[in-house]
Coordinates of C-alpha atoms and ligand atoms in Angstrom, one line a residue:
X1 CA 186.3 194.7 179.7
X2 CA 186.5 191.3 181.4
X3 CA 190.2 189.9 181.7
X4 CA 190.9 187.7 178.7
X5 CA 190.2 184.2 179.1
X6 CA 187.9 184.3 181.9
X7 CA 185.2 182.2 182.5
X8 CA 182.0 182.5 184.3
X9 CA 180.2 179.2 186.1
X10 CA 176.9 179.5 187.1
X11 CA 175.5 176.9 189.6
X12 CA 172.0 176.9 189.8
X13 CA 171.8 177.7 185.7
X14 CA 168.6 176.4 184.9
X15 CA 167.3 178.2 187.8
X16 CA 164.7 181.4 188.2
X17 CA 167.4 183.8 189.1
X18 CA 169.5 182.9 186.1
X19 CA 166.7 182.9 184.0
X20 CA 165.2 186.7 185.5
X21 CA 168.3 188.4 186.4
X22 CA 171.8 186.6 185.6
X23 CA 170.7 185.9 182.0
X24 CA 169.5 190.0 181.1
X25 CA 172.4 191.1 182.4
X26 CA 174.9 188.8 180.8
X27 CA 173.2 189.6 177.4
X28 CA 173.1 193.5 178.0
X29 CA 177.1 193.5 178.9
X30 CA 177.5 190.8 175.7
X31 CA 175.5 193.8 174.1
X32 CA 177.7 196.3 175.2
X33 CA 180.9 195.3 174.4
X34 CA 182.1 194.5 177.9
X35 CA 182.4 190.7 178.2
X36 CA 184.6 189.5 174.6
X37 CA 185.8 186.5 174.9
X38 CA 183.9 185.5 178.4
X39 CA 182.7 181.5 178.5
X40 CA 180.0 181.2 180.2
X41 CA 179.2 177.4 181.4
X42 CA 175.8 176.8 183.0
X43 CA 176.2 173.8 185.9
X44 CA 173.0 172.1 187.0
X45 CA 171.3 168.8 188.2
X46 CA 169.4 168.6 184.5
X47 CA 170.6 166.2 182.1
X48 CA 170.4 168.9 179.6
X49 CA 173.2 169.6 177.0
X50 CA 174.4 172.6 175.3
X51 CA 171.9 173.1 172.6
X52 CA 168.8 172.3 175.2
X53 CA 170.5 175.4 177.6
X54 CA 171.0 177.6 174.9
X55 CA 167.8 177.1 173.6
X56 CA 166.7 177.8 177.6
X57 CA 169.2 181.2 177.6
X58 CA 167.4 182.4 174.6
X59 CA 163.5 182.1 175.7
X60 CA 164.8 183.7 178.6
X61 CA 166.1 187.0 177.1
X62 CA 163.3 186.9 174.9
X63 CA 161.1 186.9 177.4
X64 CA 163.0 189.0 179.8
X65 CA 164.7 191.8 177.0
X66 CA 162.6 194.3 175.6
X67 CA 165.5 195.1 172.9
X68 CA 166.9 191.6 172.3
X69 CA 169.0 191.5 168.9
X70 CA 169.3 187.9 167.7
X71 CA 173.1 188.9 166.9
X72 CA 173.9 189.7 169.7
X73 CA 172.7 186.2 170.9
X74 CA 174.5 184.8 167.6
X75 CA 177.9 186.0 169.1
X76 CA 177.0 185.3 172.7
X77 CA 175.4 181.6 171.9
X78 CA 179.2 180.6 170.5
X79 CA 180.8 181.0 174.1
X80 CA 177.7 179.0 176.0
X81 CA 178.0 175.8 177.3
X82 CA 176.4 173.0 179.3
X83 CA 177.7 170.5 182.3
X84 CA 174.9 168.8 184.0
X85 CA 175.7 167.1 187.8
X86 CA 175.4 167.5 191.5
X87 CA 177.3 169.6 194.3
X88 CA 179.0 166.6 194.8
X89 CA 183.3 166.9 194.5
X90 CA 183.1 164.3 192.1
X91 CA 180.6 165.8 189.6
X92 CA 182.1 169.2 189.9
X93 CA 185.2 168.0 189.4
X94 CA 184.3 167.8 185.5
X95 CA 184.2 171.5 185.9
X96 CA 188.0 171.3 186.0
X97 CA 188.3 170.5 182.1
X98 CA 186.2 173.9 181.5
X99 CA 187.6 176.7 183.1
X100 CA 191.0 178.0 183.0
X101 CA 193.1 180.2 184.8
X102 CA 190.5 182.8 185.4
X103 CA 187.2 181.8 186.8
X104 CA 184.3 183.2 188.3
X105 CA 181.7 180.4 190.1
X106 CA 178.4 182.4 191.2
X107 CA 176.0 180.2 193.3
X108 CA 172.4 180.9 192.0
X109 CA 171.4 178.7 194.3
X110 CA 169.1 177.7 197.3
X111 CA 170.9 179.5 200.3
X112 CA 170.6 176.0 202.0
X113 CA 173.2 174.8 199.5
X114 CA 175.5 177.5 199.2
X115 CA 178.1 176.1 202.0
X116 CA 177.7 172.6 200.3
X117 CA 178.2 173.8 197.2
X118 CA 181.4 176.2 198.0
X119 CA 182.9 173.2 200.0
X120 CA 182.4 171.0 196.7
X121 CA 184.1 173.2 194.6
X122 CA 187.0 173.7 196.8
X123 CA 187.1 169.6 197.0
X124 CA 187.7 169.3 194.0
X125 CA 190.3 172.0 194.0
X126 CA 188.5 174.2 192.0
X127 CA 189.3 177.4 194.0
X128 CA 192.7 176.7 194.1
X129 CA 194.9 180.0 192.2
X130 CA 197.8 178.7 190.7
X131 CA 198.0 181.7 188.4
X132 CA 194.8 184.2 187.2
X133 CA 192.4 183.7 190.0
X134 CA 188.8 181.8 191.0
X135 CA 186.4 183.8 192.6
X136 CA 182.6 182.6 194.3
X137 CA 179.5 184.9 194.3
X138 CA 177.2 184.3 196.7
X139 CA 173.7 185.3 196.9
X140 CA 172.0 186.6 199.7
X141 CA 170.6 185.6 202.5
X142 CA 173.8 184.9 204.3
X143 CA 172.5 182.7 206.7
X144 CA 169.6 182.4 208.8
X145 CA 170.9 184.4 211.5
X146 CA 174.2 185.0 213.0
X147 CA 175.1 181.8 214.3
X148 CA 174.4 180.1 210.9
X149 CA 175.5 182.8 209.2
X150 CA 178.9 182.3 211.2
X151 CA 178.9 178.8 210.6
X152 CA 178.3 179.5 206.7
X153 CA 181.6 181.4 207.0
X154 CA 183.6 179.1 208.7
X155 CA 182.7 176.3 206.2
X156 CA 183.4 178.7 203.5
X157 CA 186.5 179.7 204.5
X158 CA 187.9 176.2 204.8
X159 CA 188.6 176.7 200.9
X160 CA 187.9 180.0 200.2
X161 CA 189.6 182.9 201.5
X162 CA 188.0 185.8 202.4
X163 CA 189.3 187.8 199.0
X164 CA 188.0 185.2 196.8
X165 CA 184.3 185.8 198.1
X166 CA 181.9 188.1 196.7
X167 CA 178.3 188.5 198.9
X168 CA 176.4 190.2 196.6
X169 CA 173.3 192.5 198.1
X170 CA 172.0 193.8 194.8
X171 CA 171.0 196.6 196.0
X172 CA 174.5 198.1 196.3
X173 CA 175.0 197.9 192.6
X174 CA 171.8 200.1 191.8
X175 CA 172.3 203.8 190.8
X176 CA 170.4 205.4 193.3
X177 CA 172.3 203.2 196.3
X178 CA 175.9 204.5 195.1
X179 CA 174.2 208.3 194.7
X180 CA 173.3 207.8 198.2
X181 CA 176.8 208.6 199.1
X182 CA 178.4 210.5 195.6
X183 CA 175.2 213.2 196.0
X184 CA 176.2 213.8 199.8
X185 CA 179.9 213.7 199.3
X186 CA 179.7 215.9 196.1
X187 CA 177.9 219.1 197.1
X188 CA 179.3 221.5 199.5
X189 CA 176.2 222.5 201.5
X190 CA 175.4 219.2 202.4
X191 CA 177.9 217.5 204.9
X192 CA 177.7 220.4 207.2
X193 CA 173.8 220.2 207.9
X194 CA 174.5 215.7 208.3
X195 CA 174.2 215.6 211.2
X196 CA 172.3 215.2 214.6
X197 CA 171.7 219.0 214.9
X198 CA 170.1 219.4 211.8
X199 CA 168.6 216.2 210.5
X200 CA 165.7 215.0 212.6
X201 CA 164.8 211.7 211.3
X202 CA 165.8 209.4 208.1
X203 CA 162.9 206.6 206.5
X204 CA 164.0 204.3 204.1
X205 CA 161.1 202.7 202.5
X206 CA 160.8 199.9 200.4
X207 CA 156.9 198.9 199.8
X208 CA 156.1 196.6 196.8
X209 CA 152.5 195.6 195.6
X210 CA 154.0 191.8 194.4
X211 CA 153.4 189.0 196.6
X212 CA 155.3 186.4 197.0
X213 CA 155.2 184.8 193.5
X214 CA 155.9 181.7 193.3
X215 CA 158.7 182.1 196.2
X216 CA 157.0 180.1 199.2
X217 CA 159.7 177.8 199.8
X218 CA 162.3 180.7 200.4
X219 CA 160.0 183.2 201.5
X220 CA 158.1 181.7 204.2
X221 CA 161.9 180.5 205.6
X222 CA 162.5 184.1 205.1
X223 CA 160.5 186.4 206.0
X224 CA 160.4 190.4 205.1
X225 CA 163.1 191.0 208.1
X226 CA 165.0 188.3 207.2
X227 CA 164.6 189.1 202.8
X228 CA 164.8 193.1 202.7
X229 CA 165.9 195.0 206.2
X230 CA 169.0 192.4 207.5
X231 CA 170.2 193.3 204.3
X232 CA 169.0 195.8 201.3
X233 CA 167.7 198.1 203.6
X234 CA 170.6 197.9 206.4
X235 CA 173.1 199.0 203.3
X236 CA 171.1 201.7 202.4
X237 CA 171.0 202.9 206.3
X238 CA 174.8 202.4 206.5
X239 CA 175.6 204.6 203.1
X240 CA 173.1 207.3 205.1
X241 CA 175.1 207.1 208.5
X242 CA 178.6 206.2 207.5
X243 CA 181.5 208.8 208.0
X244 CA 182.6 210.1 204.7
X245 CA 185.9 208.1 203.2
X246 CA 188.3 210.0 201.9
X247 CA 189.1 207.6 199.0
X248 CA 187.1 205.2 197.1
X249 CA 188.7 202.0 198.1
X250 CA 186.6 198.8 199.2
X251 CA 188.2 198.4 202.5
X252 CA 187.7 202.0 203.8
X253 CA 184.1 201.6 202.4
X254 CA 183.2 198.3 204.1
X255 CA 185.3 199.5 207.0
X256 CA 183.0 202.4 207.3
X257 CA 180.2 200.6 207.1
X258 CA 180.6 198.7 209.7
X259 CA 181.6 201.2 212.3
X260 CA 178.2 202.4 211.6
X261 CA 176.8 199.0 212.2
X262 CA 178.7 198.7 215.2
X263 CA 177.6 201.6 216.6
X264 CA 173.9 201.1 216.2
X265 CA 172.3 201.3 220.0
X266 CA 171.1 197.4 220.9
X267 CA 167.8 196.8 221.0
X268 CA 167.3 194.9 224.2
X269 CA 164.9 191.9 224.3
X270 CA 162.0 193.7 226.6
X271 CA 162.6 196.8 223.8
X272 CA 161.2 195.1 220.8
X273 CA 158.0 196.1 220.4
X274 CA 159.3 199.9 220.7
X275 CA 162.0 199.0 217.9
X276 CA 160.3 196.6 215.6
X277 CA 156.4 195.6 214.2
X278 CA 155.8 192.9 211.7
X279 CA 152.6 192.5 210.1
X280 CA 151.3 189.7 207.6
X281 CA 148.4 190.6 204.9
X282 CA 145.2 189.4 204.2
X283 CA 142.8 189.8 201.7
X284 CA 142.2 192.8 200.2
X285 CA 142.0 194.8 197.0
X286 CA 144.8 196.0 194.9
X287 CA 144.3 198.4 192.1
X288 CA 140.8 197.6 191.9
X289 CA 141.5 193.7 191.9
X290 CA 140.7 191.2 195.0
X291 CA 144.0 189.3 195.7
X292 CA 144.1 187.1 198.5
X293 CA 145.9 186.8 201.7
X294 CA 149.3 185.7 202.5
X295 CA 147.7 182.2 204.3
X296 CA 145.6 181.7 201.0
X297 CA 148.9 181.9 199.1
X298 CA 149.8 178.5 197.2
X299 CA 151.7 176.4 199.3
X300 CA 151.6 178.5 202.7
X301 CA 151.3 176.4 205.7
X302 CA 147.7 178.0 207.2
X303 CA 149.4 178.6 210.3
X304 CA 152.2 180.0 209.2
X305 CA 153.0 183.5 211.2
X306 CA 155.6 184.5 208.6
X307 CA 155.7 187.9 208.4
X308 CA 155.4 189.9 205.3
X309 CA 156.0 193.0 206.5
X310 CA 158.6 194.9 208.7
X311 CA 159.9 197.9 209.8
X312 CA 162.5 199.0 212.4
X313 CA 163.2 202.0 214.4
X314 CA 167.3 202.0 214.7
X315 CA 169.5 204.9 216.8
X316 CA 173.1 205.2 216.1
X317 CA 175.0 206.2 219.2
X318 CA 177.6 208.1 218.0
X319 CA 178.6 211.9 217.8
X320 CA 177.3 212.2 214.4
X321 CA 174.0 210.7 214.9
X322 CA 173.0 210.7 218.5
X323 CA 168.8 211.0 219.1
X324 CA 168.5 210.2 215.4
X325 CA 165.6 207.7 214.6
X326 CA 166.3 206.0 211.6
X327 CA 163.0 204.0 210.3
X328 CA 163.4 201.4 208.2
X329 CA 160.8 199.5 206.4
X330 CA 159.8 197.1 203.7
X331 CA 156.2 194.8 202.6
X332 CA 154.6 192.8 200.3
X333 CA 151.3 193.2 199.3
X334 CA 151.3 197.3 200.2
X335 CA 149.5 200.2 197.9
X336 CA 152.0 200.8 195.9
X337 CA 155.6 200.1 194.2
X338 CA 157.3 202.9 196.3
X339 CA 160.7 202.9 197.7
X340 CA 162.9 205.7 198.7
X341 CA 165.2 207.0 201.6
X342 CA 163.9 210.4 203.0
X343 CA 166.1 212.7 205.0
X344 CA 164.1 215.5 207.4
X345 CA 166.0 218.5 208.2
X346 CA 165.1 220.1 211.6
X347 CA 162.0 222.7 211.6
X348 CA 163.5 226.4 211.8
X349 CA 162.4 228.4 214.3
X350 CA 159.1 229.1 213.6
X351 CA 157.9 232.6 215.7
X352 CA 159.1 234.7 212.8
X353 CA 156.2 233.2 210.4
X354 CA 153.2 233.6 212.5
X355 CA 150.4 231.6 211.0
X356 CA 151.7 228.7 208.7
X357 CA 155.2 228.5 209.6
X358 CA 157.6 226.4 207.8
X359 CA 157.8 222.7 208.5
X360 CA 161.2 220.5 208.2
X361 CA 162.5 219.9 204.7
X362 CA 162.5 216.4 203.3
X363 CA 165.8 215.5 201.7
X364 CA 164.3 212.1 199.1
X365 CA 166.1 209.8 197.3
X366 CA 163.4 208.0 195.4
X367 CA 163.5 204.8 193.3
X368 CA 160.0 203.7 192.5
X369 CA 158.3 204.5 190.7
X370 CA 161.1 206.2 188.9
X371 CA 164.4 207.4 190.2
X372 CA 164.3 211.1 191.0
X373 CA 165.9 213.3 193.4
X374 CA 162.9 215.7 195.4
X375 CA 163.7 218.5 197.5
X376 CA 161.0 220.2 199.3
X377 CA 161.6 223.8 200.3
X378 CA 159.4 226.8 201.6
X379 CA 159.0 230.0 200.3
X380 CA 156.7 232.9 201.1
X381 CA 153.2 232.2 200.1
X382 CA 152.2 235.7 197.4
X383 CA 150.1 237.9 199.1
X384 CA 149.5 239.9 201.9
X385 CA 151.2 237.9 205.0
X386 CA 154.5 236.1 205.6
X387 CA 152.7 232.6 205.3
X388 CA 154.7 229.8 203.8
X389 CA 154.1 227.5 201.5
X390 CA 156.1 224.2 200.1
X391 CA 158.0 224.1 196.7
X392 CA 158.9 220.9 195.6
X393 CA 161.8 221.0 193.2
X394 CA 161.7 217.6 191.3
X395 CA 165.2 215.9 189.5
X396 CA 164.6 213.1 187.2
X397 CA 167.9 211.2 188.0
X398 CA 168.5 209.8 184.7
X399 CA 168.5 212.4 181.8
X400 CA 167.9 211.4 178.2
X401 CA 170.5 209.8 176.8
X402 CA 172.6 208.8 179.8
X403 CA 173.6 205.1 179.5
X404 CA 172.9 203.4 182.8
X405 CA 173.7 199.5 183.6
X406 CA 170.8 197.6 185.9
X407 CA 172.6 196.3 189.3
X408 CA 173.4 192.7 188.4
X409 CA 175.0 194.2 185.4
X410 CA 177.2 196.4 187.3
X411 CA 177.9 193.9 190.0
X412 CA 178.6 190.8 187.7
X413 CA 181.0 193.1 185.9
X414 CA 182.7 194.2 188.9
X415 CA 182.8 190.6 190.0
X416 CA 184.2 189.9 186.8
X417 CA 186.5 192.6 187.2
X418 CA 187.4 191.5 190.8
X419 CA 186.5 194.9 192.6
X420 CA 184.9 194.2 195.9
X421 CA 183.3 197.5 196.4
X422 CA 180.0 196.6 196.1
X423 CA 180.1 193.4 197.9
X424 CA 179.8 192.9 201.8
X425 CA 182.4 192.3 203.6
X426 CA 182.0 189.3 206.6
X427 CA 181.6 191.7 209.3
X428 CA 178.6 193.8 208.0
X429 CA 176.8 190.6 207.5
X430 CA 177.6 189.6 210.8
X431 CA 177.3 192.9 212.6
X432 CA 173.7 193.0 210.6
X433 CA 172.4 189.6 211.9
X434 CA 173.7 191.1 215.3
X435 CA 171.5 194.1 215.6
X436 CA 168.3 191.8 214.7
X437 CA 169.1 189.3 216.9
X438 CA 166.9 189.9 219.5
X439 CA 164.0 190.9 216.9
X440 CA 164.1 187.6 215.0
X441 CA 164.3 186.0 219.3
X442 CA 161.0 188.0 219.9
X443 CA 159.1 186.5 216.9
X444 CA 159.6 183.4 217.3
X445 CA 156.5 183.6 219.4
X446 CA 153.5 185.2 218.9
X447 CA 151.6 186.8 215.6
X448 CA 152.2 189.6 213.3
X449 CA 149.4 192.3 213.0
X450 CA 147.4 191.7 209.7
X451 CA 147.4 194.6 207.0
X452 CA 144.6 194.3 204.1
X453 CA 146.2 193.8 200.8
X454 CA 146.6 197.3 199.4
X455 CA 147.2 198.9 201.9
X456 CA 150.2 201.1 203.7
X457 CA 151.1 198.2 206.1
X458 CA 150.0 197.4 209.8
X459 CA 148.7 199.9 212.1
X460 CA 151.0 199.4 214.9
X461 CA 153.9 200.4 213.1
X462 CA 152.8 203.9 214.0
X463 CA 153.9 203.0 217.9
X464 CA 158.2 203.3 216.5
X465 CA 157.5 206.6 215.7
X466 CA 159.2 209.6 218.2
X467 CA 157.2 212.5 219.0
X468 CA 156.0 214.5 216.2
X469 CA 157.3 212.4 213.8
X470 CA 154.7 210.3 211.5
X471 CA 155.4 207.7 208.2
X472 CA 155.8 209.0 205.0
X473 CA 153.0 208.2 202.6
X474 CA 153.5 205.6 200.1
X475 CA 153.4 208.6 197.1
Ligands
BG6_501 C1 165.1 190.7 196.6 C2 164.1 190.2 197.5 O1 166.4 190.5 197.1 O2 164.9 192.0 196.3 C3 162.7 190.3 196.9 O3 164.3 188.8 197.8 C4 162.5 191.7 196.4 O4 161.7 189.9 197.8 C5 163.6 192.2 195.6 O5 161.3 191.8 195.7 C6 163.5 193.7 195.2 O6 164.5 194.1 194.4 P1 164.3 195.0 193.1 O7 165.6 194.9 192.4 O8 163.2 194.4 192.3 O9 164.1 196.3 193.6

């Protein structure tokens, strides 16, 4: 349950996010029971008013709700309103007359307007806490690289204090992220064997067959670096690597998180190619249909070298992990919808087997195409000889019947709720952009490899791999 009286501004509310993501989610908790009482007040440069934005909220969660109930709409329709205007102070100053004590402003907004638009709500005193509180959520990407992303700080913090902000990386608020860390922590035989002497390597794989749909102007800014591994996939490496805290409490989390950040070996400018490839597709076939390549993409610049796929090869230099690869990687346009993180245990020694000995166990925590937990063991192959052979054992991670929230569900509420958990604190942000640094220096010249649509990526992304070690399939 939301505080009483609390009310949640959303900047940016005729935009794609809030129409995709913000707007489910809302309606799912409304659904639930969880946000009574909540206003919600949409804030954007149309001159619409609230009957035109409610009419917008509801073709959205038609669209975007398998199970919408028109009563629940009924009930949620009654707290909805409307303010149209610009990021200037003055505009948002109307804003004042439609929040009370207890607000929550999320920017779902272009990240080149997030300072602006944090500095005009603190101009026109709208972060100010006399009692109850005002909180901002801001969506990723935090900056560009560090030193905007420092400078997005500093002009953030001129009103905002560091407690009133809430970075959201979605990815922290989906189930298998947080079991990343409770399935470790929670089962005995684990934490002894995470380590350097038993684990050999960790992937973490995020491949997606979408493009770039209808997302040029961000994406070709972006980038897959600067859109999936600075961020999603640099939390999911820190839940892998970070020491285990001995309470839940979001300081000693982010705290954590950031040692492991920090202690992530630098990758020096003449090492890139051994730490980082980027590729960009072309044409190529998909599922049994042509799709074309990034360049033929509406609205991207032929020239363009933006790259639409990336993967990194990462060593944390401390006790824990020292000699570990960690691979990280993410693209557009690949075979499949496949994402997990995969731990492989060091091979046994293998002179006791003879002929087909053992090889290391993989430890996966998969999310597409469905979230499942996968094991893979040997065992002695029946018959005559002391052959092995794999067993897989298989864990849907959902059960039927279990109630689960989607991430922006769970991170609005939290937001809501004013637990900072599951948001990133300054520091990993920063300490992220850090590590890339002198990746994103690198390709500012030069080409990335092309990969065929369809496929499992570029071939040079083969050269991070240490000895013996290989990418996982894409499933
Ligand atoms: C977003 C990226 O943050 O995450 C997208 O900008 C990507 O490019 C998306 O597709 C993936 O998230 P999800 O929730 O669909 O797994």
């Amino acid at each position: 349950q939301v505080p009483a009286e609390t009310t949640l501004v959303i900047l940016g509310a005729t935009g794609d996010l809030t129409r995709r993501l913000l707007a489910p989610a809302l309606y799912r908790l409304w659904a639930r029971g969880h946000l009574e009482g909540l206003r919600l007040v949409g804030y954007a440069t149309s001159e619409w008013d609230d009957a035109r934005f409610a009419q917008h909220l509801e073709a959205a969660l038609r669209e975007f709700v398998p199970e919408f109930d028109p009563s629940v709409w009924e009930r949620m329709r009654g707290q909805v309103q409307y303010l149209s205007g610009d990021l200037s102070p003055s505009r948002l100053a109307a804003l004042r007359g439609a929040v009370g004590t207890k607000a929550l402003f999320y920017l779902a907004l272009p990240p080149d307007l997030f300072g602006l638009a944090a500095e005009g709500l603190g101009q026109a005193g709208l972060n100010q806490e006399a009692q109850g509180f005002r909180r901002l959520v801001v969506e990723k990407p935090f900056g560009h690289d560090l030193t905007s992303a420092e400078a997005l700080r500093t002009q953030m913090h001129r009103y905002w204090r560091e407690e009133q902000l809430f970075r959201i990386d979605h990815f922290l608020g989906k189930e298998t992220t947080q079991n990343l860390l409770v399935f470790r922590l929670a089962n005995r035989f684990l934490e002894p064997v995470w380590n350097a002497q038993h684990i050999a390597q960790v992937q973490i794989t995020y491949a997606e067959t979408l493009g770039v749909e209808g997302r040029w102007r961000y994406y070709d800014r972006a980038g897959a670096l600067r859109d999936m591994l600075q961020n999603h996939l640099m939390q999911l490496f820190t839940l892998v690597a970070l020491e285990p805290p001995s309470v839940w409490d979001a300081d000693i989390l982010r705290e954590h998180k950031v040692e492991v950040l920090r202690s992530v070996r630098p990758i020096s400018p003449n090492q890139v190619d051994a730490h980082a490839v980027r590729g960009q597709y072309i044409a190529g076939s998909l599922r049994g249909q042509r799709v074309p390549g990034y360049l033929q993409e509406a609205h991207i610049p032929p020239s363009s070298t933006t790259e639409t796929f990336a993967a990194l090869k990462l060593y944390v230099d401390n006790w824990r992990w020292r000699g570990v690869p960690f691979y990280l990687r993410s693209g557009k346009r690949l075979g499949a919808d496949y994402a997990e993180v995969a731990i492989a245990f060091r091979e046994v020694p293998t002179r006791f087997f003879g002929e087909a000995p053992p090889q290391h166990n993989w430890l996966v925590f998969r999310t597409r195409p469905e979230e499942c937990l996968e094991l893979w063991a040997w065992a002695k192959e029946p018959g005559l000889s002391l052959r092995t052979h794999s067993l897989v054992f298989e864990a849907p991670y959902q059960r039927p019947g279990d109630t689960s929230y989607t991430a922006y569900e769970q991170l609005l509420l939290d937001a809501l709720q004013g637990d900072r958990t599951h948001f990133l604190r300054f520091d990993e942000v920063e300490w992220a952009w850090r590590i890339l640094e002198p990746v994103l220096g690198a390709w500012v010249q030069g080409q990335p490899e092309s990969y065929p649509a369809g496929s499992e990526g570029p071939v040079g992304m083969g050269r991070l791999m240490d000895e013996g070690h290989a990418w996982r399939p894409l499933g």
